[in-house]
Short mmCIF file of C-alpha atoms and ligand atoms in Angstrom, two decimals:
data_model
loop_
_atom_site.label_atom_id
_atom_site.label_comp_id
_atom_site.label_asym_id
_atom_site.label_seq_id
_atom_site.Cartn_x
_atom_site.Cartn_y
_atom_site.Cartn_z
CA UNK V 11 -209.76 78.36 10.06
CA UNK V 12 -206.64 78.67 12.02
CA UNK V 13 -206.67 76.18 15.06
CA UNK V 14 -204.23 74.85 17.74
CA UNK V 15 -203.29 71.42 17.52
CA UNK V 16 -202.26 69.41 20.79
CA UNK V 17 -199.71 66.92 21.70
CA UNK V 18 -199.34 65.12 24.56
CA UNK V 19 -196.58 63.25 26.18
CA UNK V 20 -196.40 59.44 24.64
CA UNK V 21 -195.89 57.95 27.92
CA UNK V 22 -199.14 59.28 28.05
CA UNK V 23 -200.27 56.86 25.50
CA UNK V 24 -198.27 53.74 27.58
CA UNK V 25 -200.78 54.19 30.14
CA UNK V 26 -203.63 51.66 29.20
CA UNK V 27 -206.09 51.99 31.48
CA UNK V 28 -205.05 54.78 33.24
CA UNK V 29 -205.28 57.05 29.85
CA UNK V 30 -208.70 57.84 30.74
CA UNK V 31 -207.20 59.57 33.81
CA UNK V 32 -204.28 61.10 32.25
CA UNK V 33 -205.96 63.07 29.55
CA UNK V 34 -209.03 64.00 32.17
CA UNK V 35 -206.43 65.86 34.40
CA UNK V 36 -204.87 67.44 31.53
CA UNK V 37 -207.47 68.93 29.82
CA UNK V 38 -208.61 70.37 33.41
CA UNK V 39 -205.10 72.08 33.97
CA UNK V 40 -205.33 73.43 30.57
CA UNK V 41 -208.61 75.00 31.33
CA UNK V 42 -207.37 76.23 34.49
CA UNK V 43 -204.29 78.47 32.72
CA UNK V 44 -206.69 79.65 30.10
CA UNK V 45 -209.36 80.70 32.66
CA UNK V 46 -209.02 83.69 31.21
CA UNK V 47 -209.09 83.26 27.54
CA UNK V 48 -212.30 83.04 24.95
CA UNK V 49 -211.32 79.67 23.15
CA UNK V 50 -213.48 76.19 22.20
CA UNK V 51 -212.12 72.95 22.61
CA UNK V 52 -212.79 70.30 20.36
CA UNK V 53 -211.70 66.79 19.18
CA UNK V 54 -211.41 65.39 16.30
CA UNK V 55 -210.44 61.65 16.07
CA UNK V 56 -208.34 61.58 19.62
CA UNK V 57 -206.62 64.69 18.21
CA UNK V 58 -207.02 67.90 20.79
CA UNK V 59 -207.30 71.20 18.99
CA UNK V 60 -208.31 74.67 20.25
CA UNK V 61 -209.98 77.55 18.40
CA UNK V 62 -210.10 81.12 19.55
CA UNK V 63 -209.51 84.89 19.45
CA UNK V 64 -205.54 85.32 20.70
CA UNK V 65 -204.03 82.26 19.59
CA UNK V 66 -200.81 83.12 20.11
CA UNK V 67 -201.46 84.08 23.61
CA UNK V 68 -202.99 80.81 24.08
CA UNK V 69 -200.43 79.03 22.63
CA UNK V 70 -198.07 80.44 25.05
CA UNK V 71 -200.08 79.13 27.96
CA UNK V 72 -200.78 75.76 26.58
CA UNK V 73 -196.76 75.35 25.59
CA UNK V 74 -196.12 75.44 29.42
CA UNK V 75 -198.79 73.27 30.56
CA UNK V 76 -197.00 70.30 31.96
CA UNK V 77 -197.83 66.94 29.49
CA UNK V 78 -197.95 69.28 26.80
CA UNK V 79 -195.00 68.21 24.24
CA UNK V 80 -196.34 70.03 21.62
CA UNK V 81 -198.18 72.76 19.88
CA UNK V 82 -199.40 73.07 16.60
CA UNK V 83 -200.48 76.17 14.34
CA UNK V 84 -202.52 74.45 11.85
CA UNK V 85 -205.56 75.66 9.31
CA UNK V 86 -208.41 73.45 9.06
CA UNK V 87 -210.30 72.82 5.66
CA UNK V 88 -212.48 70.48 3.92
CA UNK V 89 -211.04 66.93 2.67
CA UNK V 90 -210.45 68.13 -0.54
CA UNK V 91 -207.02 67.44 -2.57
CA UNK V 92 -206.74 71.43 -4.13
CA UNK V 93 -207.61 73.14 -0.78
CA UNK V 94 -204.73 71.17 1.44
CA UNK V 95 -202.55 71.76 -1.50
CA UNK V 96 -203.02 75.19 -1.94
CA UNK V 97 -202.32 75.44 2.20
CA UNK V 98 -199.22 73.34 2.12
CA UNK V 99 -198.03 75.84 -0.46
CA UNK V 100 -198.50 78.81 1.88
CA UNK V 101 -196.98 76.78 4.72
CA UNK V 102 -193.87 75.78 2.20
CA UNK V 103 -193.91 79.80 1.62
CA UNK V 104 -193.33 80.88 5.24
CA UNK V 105 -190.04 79.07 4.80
CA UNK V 106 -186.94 81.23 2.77
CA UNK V 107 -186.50 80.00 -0.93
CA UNK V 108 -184.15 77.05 -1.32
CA UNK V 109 -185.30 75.17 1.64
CA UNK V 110 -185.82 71.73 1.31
CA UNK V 111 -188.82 69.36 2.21
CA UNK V 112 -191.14 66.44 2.88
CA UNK V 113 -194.78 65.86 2.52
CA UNK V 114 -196.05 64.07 5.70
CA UNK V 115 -199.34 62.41 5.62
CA UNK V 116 -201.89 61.14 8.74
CA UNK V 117 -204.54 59.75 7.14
CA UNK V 118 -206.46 58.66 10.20
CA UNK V 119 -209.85 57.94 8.26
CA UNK V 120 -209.42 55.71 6.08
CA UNK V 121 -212.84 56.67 3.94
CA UNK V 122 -210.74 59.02 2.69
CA UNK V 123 -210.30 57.85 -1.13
CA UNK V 124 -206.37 58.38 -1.19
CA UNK V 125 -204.25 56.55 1.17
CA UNK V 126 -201.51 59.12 2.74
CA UNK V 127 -198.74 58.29 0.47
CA UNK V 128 -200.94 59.21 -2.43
CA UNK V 129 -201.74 62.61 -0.52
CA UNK V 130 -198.25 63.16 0.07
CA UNK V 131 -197.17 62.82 -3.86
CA UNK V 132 -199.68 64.93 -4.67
CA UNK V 133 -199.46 67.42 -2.57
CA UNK V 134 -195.36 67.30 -2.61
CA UNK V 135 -196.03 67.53 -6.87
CA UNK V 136 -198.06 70.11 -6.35
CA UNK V 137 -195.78 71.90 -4.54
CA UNK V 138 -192.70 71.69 -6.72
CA UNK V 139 -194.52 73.25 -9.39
CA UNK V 140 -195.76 75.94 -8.00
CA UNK V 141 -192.66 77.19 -5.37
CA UNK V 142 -189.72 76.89 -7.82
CA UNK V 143 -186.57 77.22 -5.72
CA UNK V 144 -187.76 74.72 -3.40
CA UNK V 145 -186.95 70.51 -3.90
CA UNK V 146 -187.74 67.57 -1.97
CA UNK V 147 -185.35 66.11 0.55
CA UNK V 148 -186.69 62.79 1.59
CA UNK V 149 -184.13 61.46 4.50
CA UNK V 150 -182.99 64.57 6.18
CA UNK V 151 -185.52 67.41 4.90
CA UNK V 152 -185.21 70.89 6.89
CA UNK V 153 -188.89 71.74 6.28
CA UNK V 154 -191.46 69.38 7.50
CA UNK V 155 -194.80 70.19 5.43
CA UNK V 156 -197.61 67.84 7.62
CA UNK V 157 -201.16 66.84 6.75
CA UNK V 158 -203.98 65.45 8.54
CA UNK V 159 -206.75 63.72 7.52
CA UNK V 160 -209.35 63.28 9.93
CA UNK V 161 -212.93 64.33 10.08
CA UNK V 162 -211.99 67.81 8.56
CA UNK V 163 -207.95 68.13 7.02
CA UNK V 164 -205.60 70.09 8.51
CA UNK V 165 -202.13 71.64 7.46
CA UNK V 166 -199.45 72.26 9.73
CA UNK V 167 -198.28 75.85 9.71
CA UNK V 168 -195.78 76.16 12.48
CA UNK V 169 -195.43 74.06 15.48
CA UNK V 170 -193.83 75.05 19.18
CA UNK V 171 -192.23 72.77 21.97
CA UNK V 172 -194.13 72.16 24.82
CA UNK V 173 -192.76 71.53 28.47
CA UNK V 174 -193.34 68.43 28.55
CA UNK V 175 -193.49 65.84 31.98
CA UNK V 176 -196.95 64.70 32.97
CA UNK V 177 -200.12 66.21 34.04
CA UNK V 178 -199.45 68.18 37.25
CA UNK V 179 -201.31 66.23 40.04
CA UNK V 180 -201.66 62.83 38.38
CA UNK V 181 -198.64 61.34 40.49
CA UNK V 182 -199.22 62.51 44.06
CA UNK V 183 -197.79 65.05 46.72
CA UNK V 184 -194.96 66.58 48.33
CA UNK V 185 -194.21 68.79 51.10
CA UNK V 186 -191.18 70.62 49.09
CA UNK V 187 -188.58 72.50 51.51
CA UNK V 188 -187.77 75.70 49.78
CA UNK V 189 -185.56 77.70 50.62
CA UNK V 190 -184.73 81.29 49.08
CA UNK V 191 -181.77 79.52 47.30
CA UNK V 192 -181.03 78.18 43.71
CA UNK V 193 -181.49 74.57 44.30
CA UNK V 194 -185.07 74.15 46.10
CA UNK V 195 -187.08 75.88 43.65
CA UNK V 196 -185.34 73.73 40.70
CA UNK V 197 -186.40 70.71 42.92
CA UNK V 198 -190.30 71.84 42.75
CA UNK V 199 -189.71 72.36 38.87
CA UNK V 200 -189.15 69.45 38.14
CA UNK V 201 -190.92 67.29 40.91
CA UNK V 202 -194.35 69.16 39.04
CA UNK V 203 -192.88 68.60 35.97
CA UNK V 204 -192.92 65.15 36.81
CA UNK V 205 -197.12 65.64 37.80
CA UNK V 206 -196.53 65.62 41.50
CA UNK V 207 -198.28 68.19 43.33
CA UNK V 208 -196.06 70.42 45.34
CA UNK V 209 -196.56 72.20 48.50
CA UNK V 210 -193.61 74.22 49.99
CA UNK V 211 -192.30 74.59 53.54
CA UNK V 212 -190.26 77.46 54.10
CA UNK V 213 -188.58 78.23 57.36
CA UNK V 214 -188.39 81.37 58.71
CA UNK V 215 -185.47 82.61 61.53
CA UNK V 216 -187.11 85.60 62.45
CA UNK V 217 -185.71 88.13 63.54
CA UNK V 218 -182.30 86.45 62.25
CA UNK V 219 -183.61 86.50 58.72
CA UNK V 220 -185.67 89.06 57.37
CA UNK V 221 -189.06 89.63 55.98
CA UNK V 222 -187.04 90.35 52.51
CA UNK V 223 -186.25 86.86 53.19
CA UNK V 224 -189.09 85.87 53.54
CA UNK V 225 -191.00 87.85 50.28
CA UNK V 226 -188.41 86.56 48.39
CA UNK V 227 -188.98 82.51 49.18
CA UNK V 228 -192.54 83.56 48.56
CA UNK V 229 -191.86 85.22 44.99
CA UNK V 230 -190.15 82.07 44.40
CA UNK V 231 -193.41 80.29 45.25
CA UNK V 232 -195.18 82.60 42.65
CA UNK V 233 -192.98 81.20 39.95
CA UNK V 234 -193.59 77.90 40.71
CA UNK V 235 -197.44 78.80 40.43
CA UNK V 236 -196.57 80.07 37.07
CA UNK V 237 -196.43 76.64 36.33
CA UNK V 238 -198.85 74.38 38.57
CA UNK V 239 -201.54 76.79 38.53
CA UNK V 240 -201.57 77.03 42.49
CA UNK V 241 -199.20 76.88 45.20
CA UNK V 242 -199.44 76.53 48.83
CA UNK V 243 -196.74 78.38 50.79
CA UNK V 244 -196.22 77.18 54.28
CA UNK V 245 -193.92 79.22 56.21
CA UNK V 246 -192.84 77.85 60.05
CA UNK V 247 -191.33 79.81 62.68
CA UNK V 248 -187.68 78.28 63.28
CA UNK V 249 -186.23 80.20 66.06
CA UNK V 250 -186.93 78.23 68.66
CA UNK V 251 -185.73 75.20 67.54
CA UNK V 252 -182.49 76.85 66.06
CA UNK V 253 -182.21 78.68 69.67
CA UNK V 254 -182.83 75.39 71.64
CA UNK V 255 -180.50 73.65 69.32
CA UNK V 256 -177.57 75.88 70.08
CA UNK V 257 -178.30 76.07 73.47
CA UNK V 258 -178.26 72.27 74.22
CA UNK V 259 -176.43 70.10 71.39
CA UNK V 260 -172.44 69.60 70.78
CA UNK V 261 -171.74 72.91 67.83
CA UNK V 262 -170.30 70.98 65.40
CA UNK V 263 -173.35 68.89 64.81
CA UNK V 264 -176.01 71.92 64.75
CA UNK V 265 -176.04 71.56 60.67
CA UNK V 266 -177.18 67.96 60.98
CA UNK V 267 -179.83 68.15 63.97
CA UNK V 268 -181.16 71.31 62.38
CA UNK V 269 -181.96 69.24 59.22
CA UNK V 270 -183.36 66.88 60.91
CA UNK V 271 -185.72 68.95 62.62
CA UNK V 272 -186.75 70.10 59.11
CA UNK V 273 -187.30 66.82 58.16
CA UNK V 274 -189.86 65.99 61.01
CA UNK V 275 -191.26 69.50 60.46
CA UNK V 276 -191.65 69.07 56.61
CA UNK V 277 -193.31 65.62 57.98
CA UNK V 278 -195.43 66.79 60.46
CA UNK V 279 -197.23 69.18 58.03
CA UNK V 280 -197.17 66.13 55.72
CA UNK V 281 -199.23 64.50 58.04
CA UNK V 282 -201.48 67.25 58.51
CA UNK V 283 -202.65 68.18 55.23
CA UNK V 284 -202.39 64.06 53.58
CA UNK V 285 -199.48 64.75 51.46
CA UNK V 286 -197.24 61.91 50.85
CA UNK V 287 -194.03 62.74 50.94
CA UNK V 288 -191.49 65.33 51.25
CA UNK V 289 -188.75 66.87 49.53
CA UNK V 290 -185.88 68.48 49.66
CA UNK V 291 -183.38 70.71 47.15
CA UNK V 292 -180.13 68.75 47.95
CA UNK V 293 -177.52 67.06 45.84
CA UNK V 294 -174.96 64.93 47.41
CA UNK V 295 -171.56 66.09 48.17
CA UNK V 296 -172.56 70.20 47.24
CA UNK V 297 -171.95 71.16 50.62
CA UNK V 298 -170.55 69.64 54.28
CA UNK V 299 -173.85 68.99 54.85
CA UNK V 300 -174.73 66.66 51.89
CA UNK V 301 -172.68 64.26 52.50
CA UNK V 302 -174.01 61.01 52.16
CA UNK V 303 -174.05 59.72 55.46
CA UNK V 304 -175.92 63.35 56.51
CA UNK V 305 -178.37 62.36 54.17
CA UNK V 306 -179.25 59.42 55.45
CA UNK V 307 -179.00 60.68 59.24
CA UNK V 308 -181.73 63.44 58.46
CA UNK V 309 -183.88 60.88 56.22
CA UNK V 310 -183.96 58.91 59.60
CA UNK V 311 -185.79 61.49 61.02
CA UNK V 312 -188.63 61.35 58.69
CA UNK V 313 -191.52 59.02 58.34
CA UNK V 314 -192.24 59.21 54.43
CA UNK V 315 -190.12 59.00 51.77
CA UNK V 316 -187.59 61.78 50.93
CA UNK V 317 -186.99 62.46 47.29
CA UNK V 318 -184.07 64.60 46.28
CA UNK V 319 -184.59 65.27 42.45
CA UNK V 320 -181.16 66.97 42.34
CA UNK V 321 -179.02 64.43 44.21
CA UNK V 322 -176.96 63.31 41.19
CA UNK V 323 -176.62 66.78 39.17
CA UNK V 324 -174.14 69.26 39.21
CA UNK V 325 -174.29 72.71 40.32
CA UNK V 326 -174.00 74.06 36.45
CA UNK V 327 -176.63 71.93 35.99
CA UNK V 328 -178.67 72.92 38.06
CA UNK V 329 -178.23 76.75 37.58
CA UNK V 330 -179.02 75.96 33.66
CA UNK V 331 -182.75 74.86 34.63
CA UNK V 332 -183.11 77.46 36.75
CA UNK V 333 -182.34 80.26 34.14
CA UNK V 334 -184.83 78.53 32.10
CA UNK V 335 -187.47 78.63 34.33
CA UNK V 336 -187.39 81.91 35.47
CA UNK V 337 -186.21 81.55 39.69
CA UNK V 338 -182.54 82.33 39.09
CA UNK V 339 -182.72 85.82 38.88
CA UNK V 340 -184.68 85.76 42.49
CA UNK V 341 -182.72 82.95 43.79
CA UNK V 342 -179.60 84.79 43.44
CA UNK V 343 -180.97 88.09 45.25
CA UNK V 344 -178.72 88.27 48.28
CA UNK V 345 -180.30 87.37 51.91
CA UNK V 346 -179.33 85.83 54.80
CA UNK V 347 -180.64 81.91 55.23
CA UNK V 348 -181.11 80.34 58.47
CA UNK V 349 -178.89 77.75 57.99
CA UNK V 350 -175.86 80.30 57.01
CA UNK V 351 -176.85 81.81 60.13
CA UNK V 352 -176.70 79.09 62.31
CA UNK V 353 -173.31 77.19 61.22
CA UNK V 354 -170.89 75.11 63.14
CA UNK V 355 -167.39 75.83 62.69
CA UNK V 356 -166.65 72.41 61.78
CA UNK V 357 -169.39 70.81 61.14
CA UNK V 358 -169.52 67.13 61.56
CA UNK V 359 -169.78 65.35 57.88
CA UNK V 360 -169.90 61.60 58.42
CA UNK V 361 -172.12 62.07 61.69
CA UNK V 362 -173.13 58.66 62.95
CA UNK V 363 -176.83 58.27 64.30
CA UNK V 364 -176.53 56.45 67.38
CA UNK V 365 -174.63 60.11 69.09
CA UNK V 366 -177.04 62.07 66.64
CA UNK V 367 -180.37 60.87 68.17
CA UNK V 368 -178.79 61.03 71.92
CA UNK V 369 -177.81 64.35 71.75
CA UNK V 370 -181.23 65.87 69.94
CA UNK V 371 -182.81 63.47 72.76
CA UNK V 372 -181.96 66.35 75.28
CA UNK V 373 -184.54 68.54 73.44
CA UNK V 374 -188.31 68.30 74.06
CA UNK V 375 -188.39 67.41 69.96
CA UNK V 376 -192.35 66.55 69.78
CA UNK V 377 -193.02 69.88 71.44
CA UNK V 378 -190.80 71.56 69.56
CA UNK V 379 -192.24 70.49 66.01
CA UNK V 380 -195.93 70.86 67.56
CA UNK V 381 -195.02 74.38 68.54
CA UNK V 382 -193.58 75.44 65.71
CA UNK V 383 -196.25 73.68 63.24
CA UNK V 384 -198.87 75.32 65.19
CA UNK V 385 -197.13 78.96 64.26
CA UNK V 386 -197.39 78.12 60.59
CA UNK V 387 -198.58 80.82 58.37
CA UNK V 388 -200.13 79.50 54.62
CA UNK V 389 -199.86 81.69 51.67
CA UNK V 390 -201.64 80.58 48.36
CA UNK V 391 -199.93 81.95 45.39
P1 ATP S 426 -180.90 75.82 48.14
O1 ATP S 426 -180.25 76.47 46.98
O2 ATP S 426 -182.15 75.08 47.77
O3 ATP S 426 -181.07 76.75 49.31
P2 ATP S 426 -178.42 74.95 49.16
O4 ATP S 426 -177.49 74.38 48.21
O5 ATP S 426 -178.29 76.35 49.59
O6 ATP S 426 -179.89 74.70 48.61
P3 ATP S 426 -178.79 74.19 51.89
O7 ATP S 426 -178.99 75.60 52.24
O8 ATP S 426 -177.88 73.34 52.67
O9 ATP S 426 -178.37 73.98 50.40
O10 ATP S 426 -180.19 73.50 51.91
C1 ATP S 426 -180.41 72.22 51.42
C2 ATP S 426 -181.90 72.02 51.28
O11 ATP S 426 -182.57 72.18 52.52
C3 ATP S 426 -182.53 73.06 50.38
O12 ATP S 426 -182.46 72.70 49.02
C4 ATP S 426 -183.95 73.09 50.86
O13 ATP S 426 -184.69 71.99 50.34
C5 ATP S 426 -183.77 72.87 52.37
N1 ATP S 426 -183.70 74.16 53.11
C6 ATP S 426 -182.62 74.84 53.51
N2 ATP S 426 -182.93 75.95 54.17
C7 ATP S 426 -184.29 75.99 54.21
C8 ATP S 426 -185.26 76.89 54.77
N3 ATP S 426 -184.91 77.99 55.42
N4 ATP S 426 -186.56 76.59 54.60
C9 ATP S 426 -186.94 75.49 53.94
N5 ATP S 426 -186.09 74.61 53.41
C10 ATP S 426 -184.78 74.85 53.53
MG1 MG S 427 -179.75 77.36 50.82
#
């Protein structure tokens, strides 16, 4: 019988105690992407394998489920010497004549009367004999053939990468601010990779930016939920404060009080819906407005911790990851962002907090964020 075999992250394994917790959460976020699938679920000696009707299909799922490091085609038999050998051959097979290989033995029960590097001769004898063309590499082999011994035996017919990072909502929250951009979306990547559960803030300039804008930060949401299952999508009317902004602070620091009305925004939501921190999409020195020293004006501004997952990669970098998860082809639509609305001429970059805080201290800021948290819409993707 053809099954799924599945691995987990090893820090997994580092997590004493908490293990328990770990592997509960994962196996419920692998039942939530397979909602939709006819499959069983079984263990066998801590191993996690999966039987069912569109494996491949499955597998697919289960690849991207975040913890997952690993998946395994492999055919389950009875602990018996001929029938793994006779497997391993047709696993050897699938590979093109003249490649060479190991025989890798798990014997995790150890009733079994051959210890695994008796299985492994055999087996790797076996095989020689009956797939001439093929010879045994023992340091650097390009064919791995693997057998388990557990309750049943299984033979490893083809195995997948999986996604990796840790069980989406084991470590946390975060109020993410996403914007329709490249960098914001690759932040919530890998912040869920990372098994933080992320929320989004988006906001919205109407009628300075569009609802194209606006469909597109939310398709960018829907990718996300490609890979956490669920996303909440909370998009904030910004006018105001970008109006008021303009209307009462010096121009060149509009960038930096903007963001910092983001940041109590992002915060205020926080607050709202018990999230513990926020996010944000920025790397230092990309732009005027990452400087370092705007960084840490805008952090002042919140009351949680900020985490920038991006702060110390390059733009390439980034634009890599987001090809390979999917936003980059969305994130590079063209549309108009409130903050490329909204900018300075020159733009302060080393602003100092002391003249920061006195000139946003004009504004009526707690009514401000109130009002505008108050005209939130929520989209669940
Ligand atoms: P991105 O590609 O994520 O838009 P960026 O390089 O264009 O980033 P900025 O536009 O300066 O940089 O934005 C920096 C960060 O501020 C973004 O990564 C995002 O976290 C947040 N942000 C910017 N604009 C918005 C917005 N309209 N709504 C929500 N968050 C935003
Ligand atoms: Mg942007």
């Amino acid at each position: 019988m053809e099954l799924l075999l599945i691995k987990y992250a090893s820090e997994i394994f580092l997590k004493g105690l908490n293990r328990g917790r770990f592997e509960k959460k994962l196996k419920e976020n692998m039942k939530n992407v397979l909602k939709d699938e006819e499959y069983r679920f079984y263990e066998d000696q801590n191993r996690w394998f999966i039987a069912g009707e569109n494996l491949e299909t499955i597998r697919e799922k289960i690849r991207k489920v975040f913890g997952v490091i690993e998946v395994c085609t492999v055919v389950q038999t009875e602990r018996n010497l001929e029938k793994i050998q006779e497997l391993a051959l047709s696993a050897l097979q699938a590979y093109p004549a003249g490649t060479t290989f190991k025989v890798v033995t798990k014997r995790a029960d150890k009733n079994f009367p051959m210890d695994s590097m008796e299985v492994s001769r055999q087996v790797g004898a076996y095989l020689l004999k009956n797939a001439p063309g093929y010879s045994v590499e023992i340091k650097s082999p390009q064919a791995f053939i693997d057998v388990e011994i557990r309750e049943h035996a299984y033979v490893y017919m083809a195995r997948v990468k999986g996604i990796g990072g840790m069980p989406y909502g084991i470590n946390g929250s975060t109020m993410l601010m996403l914007s329709g951009g490249i960098d914001s979306p690759v932040a919530g990547f890998l912040l869920a990779k990372r098994g933080i559960e992320v929320h989004g803030v988006y906001y919205h300039s109407h009628p300075y930016t569009s609802e194209r804008a606006k469909d597109k930060v939310k398709e960018l949401a829907a990718i996300l939920a490609g890979y956490t299952g669920k996303f909440h999508l909370h998009v904030v009317p910004f006018t105001e404060i970008q109006m008021a902004i303009m209307d009462q602070c010096p121009e060149n620091e509009l960038t930096i009080i903007m963001r910092r009305f983001m940041m109590m925004c992002a915060c205020a939501l926080a607050k709202k819906y018990n999230i513990h921190s926020v996010s944000t999409g920025e790397s230092v020195g990309q732009v005027a407005s990452q400087t370092m020293e705007a960084l840490v004006v805008s952090d002042e501004a919140s009351d949680r911790p900020v985490f920038r997952p991006l702060v110390a990669m390059d733009k390439v970098d980034i634009m890599e990851i987001s090809q390979n998860i999917g936003t980059y082809e969305t994130s590079i639509l063209p549309y108009e962002d409130c903050c490329t609305i909204f900018v300075p001429k020159h733009p302060v970059t080393k602003p100092k907090l002391e003249y920061i805080k006195k000139h946003e201290a004009v504004l009526p800021v707690e009514e401000l964020v109130e009002k505008a948290i108050a005209g939130e819409e929520v989209f669940v993707l």
